[in-house]
XYZ file of C-alpha atoms in Angstrom:
272
model
C 4.073 131.624 32.559
C 0.890 130.903 30.605
C 1.254 128.989 27.372
C 1.314 131.183 24.262
C -1.893 131.244 22.220
C -1.978 128.937 19.193
C -0.961 130.311 15.847
C -3.406 130.117 12.996
C -5.062 129.737 10.769
C -7.814 127.636 12.277
C -8.233 124.579 10.053
C -11.128 122.114 10.187
C -12.026 118.985 8.277
C -14.409 120.994 6.088
C -12.021 123.869 5.334
C -9.245 121.398 4.562
C -11.408 119.462 2.086
C -12.535 122.727 0.484
C -8.953 123.936 0.196
C -7.867 120.691 -1.418
C -10.679 120.882 -3.966
C -9.779 124.503 -4.722
C -6.168 123.449 -5.262
C -7.347 120.887 -7.814
C -7.646 117.566 -5.988
C -10.303 115.610 -7.872
C -12.906 113.186 -6.596
C -11.991 109.642 -7.584
C -8.289 110.172 -8.188
C -5.354 108.400 -6.588
C -3.157 110.683 -4.509
C 0.267 110.107 -2.950
C 0.505 112.550 -0.041
C 3.595 113.855 1.736
C 2.533 116.095 4.574
C 3.508 118.286 7.508
C 0.737 118.629 10.085
C 2.366 121.580 11.839
C 2.537 123.605 8.613
C -1.252 123.623 8.233
C -1.944 125.819 11.242
C -4.138 124.962 14.214
C -6.024 121.887 13.030
C -9.168 121.102 14.984
C -8.903 117.331 15.368
C -5.238 117.081 14.404
C -4.124 114.318 12.079
C -7.528 112.607 12.196
C -9.177 115.710 10.742
C -6.485 115.922 8.059
C -7.091 112.327 6.952
C -10.854 112.914 7.002
C -10.435 116.046 4.880
C -8.268 114.205 2.369
C -10.789 111.377 2.117
C -13.648 113.870 1.737
C -11.851 115.569 -1.153
C -11.057 112.248 -2.849
C -14.554 110.845 -2.381
C -15.504 107.159 -2.138
C -13.870 106.297 -5.482
C -10.569 107.956 -4.614
C -7.509 106.316 -3.066
C -5.194 107.920 -0.524
C -1.580 106.696 -0.353
C 1.116 107.694 2.139
C 4.680 106.565 2.886
C 4.946 104.544 6.112
C 8.676 104.022 6.203
C 10.505 102.268 9.038
C 14.116 103.360 8.909
C 14.816 101.811 12.290
C 14.461 98.358 10.665
C 18.115 98.612 9.703
C 21.629 97.805 10.769
C 22.620 99.758 13.915
C 26.121 100.121 12.470
C 24.686 102.778 10.171
C 22.670 104.721 12.735
C 23.745 108.336 13.073
C 20.827 110.186 14.669
C 21.660 109.120 17.278
C 24.364 106.461 17.012
C 24.465 103.601 19.489
C 27.569 102.042 21.092
C 29.315 99.472 18.910
C 29.210 96.925 21.723
C 25.385 96.974 21.418
C 25.240 96.170 17.709
C 25.216 92.389 17.834
C 22.609 92.321 20.589
C 20.390 94.793 18.716
C 20.582 92.691 15.549
C 19.731 89.528 17.485
C 16.700 90.984 19.271
C 15.178 93.536 16.871
C 11.500 92.651 16.213
C 10.961 91.903 12.506
C 8.710 94.085 10.387
C 4.994 93.398 10.750
C 2.816 95.545 8.458
C -0.005 95.416 10.996
C 1.875 96.625 14.051
C 5.277 98.131 13.156
C 4.889 101.908 13.476
C 6.147 104.269 10.793
C 9.089 106.486 11.640
C 10.184 109.887 10.416
C 7.333 110.516 7.981
C 4.994 112.416 10.295
C 1.806 111.816 12.216
C -0.550 111.890 9.219
C 0.933 108.733 7.597
C 0.870 106.953 10.939
C -2.804 107.898 11.282
C -3.533 106.489 7.818
C -1.629 103.302 8.670
C -3.911 102.611 11.634
C -7.134 103.724 9.888
C -9.873 101.086 9.547
C -9.509 99.368 6.200
C -5.974 100.588 5.513
C -3.609 98.233 3.692
C 0.175 98.393 3.865
C 2.879 97.089 1.566
C 5.326 94.410 2.620
C 8.734 96.039 2.303
C 10.236 96.144 5.796
C 11.864 99.562 5.390
C 10.010 101.570 2.725
C 6.363 100.545 2.950
C 3.330 102.528 1.811
C -0.177 102.484 3.279
C -3.338 103.112 1.281
C -7.054 103.680 1.782
C -9.618 103.320 -0.978
C -10.708 101.098 -3.860
C -7.192 100.764 -5.320
C -5.425 100.196 -1.998
C -4.823 96.476 -2.520
C -3.708 96.892 -6.130
C -1.169 99.515 -5.063
C 0.232 97.893 -1.935
C 0.416 94.206 -2.917
C 3.540 92.707 -4.416
C 6.065 95.134 -2.919
C 9.245 93.085 -3.371
C 11.476 92.762 -0.290
C 14.576 93.680 -2.326
C 13.069 96.727 -4.072
C 12.665 99.677 -1.774
C 11.330 102.305 -4.179
C 11.753 100.839 -7.661
C 9.865 98.905 -10.297
C 8.454 96.348 -7.845
C 7.237 99.001 -5.390
C 3.965 100.933 -5.098
C 5.643 103.911 -6.782
C 5.760 102.164 -10.164
C 2.094 101.217 -9.803
C 1.167 104.784 -8.922
C 2.981 105.972 -12.033
C 1.051 103.549 -14.257
C -2.277 104.432 -12.628
C -1.856 108.131 -13.370
C -1.671 109.072 -9.696
C -0.625 112.505 -8.560
C 1.645 113.692 -5.751
C 0.411 116.173 -3.154
C 3.115 117.947 -1.171
C 1.098 119.358 1.715
C 3.489 121.551 3.639
C 6.309 119.175 2.696
C 9.276 119.940 0.473
C 10.671 118.203 -2.570
C 13.280 116.533 -0.378
C 10.466 114.231 0.806
C 9.178 113.443 -2.711
C 9.503 109.661 -2.965
C 8.536 109.705 -6.659
C 11.999 111.055 -7.473
C 13.527 107.871 -6.060
C 11.868 105.736 -8.724
C 14.040 107.552 -11.262
C 17.155 106.372 -9.407
C 16.290 102.803 -10.407
C 16.239 103.744 -14.098
C 19.687 105.294 -14.347
C 23.133 104.003 -13.340
C 23.418 103.750 -9.564
C 25.649 102.011 -7.046
C 24.393 99.056 -5.050
C 24.414 98.758 -1.293
C 24.026 95.925 1.194
C 20.983 96.528 3.392
C 20.721 94.714 6.720
C 17.513 94.094 8.676
C 15.708 91.492 10.797
C 14.884 88.391 8.786
C 11.306 88.217 7.568
C 9.264 85.855 9.681
C 11.627 86.252 12.612
C 14.713 84.388 13.597
C 17.953 86.039 12.689
C 19.322 88.761 10.479
C 19.375 89.088 6.703
C 21.209 91.218 4.178
C 19.934 92.085 0.701
C 21.604 93.973 -2.146
C 19.662 97.073 -3.139
C 19.951 100.162 -5.317
C 21.550 102.952 -3.324
C 18.981 105.728 -2.861
C 19.532 109.247 -1.581
C 17.508 112.467 -1.495
C 20.659 114.536 -1.907
C 19.896 117.572 -4.121
C 16.191 116.728 -4.368
C 15.463 120.329 -3.332
C 17.360 121.573 -6.404
C 15.682 118.956 -8.567
C 12.276 120.085 -7.304
C 13.072 123.735 -8.006
C 13.949 122.974 -11.617
C 11.009 120.589 -12.033
C 8.621 123.302 -10.861
C 10.232 125.814 -13.223
C 9.974 123.563 -16.277
C 6.848 121.477 -15.725
C 3.224 122.332 -14.845
C 2.976 122.134 -11.061
C -0.205 123.357 -9.358
C 0.687 125.594 -6.408
C -1.527 127.054 -3.717
C -2.226 127.134 -0.018
C -4.265 124.737 2.065
C -4.765 126.137 5.518
C -1.427 127.694 6.361
C 0.566 125.196 4.303
C 2.098 125.700 0.893
C 0.831 122.893 -1.341
C 1.989 121.466 -4.655
C 0.173 119.014 -6.911
C 1.647 117.174 -9.903
C 1.572 113.776 -11.665
C 3.854 111.014 -10.415
C 4.789 110.204 -14.018
C 5.938 113.777 -14.717
C 8.107 113.809 -11.593
C 9.739 110.476 -12.427
C 10.435 111.334 -16.062
C 11.902 114.721 -15.213
C 14.009 113.313 -12.365
C 15.410 110.596 -14.621
C 16.811 113.221 -17.001
C 17.855 115.691 -14.292
C 19.664 113.198 -12.075
C 21.542 111.732 -15.016
C 22.806 115.218 -15.901
C 23.241 116.975 -12.542
C 23.888 114.123 -10.090
C 25.396 111.267 -12.110
C 26.521 108.164 -10.243
C 28.268 105.023 -11.325
C 27.230 101.406 -11.141
C 29.240 99.756 -8.396
C 29.699 96.842 -6.084
C 27.850 96.723 -2.752
C 28.994 99.017 0.004
C 28.832 98.042 3.708
C 25.309 97.486 5.140
C 23.158 100.509 5.988
């Protein structure tokens, strides 16, 4: 049977940039983007055209930031999708290549972040599991100094984005992917967890104690945030888009999580 025709709308670099400007993206700003390529429609040029359109809308003085997480840089004992046999665990730990910001691919965040990661001039932060990549004049300022024991807290690019007045763009992505909410988890009581991964620089396995982070109920948090705070909503191509300041999201999440999803300080749990 012949393949079904593509579903629209037809999106190009130019129409994407125009749609972003109409939504309110400003030339020269710093933008943290969570995206879904498939939600946009039929994009002529795919992820490359999306990155070009974002850069066009931001202009030469703007900075584009994306999450380039690597959840597979973790202890196989915690893998669930899919799990691996327990008899493999020790061998996996002994042979897993350590994180290299230049070559380790992102995982689970979509094709647009991976395209940004490999873009000429892109810089990437050093955390082996929750890195960010950036393009633009503020890329180095945002990505440098990402502490190896601070996934998404005060020593991560998120705190810098908050201070710089950056905004979040959810481009076909939901609030469950909004990393800015995680920064709030570091500012309220939270359990700690032992996080295992290949040792930096190679040679062995290491475990660090981290704040336990989870996106559980972030969809509810986002619903209430959008109800109570000014969030710009619109469509870019076929995707629903939302635009709001990082600082607003963090401040609101800090109050909301403390009230609706309280957790207790606690001793480290087994490695994940």
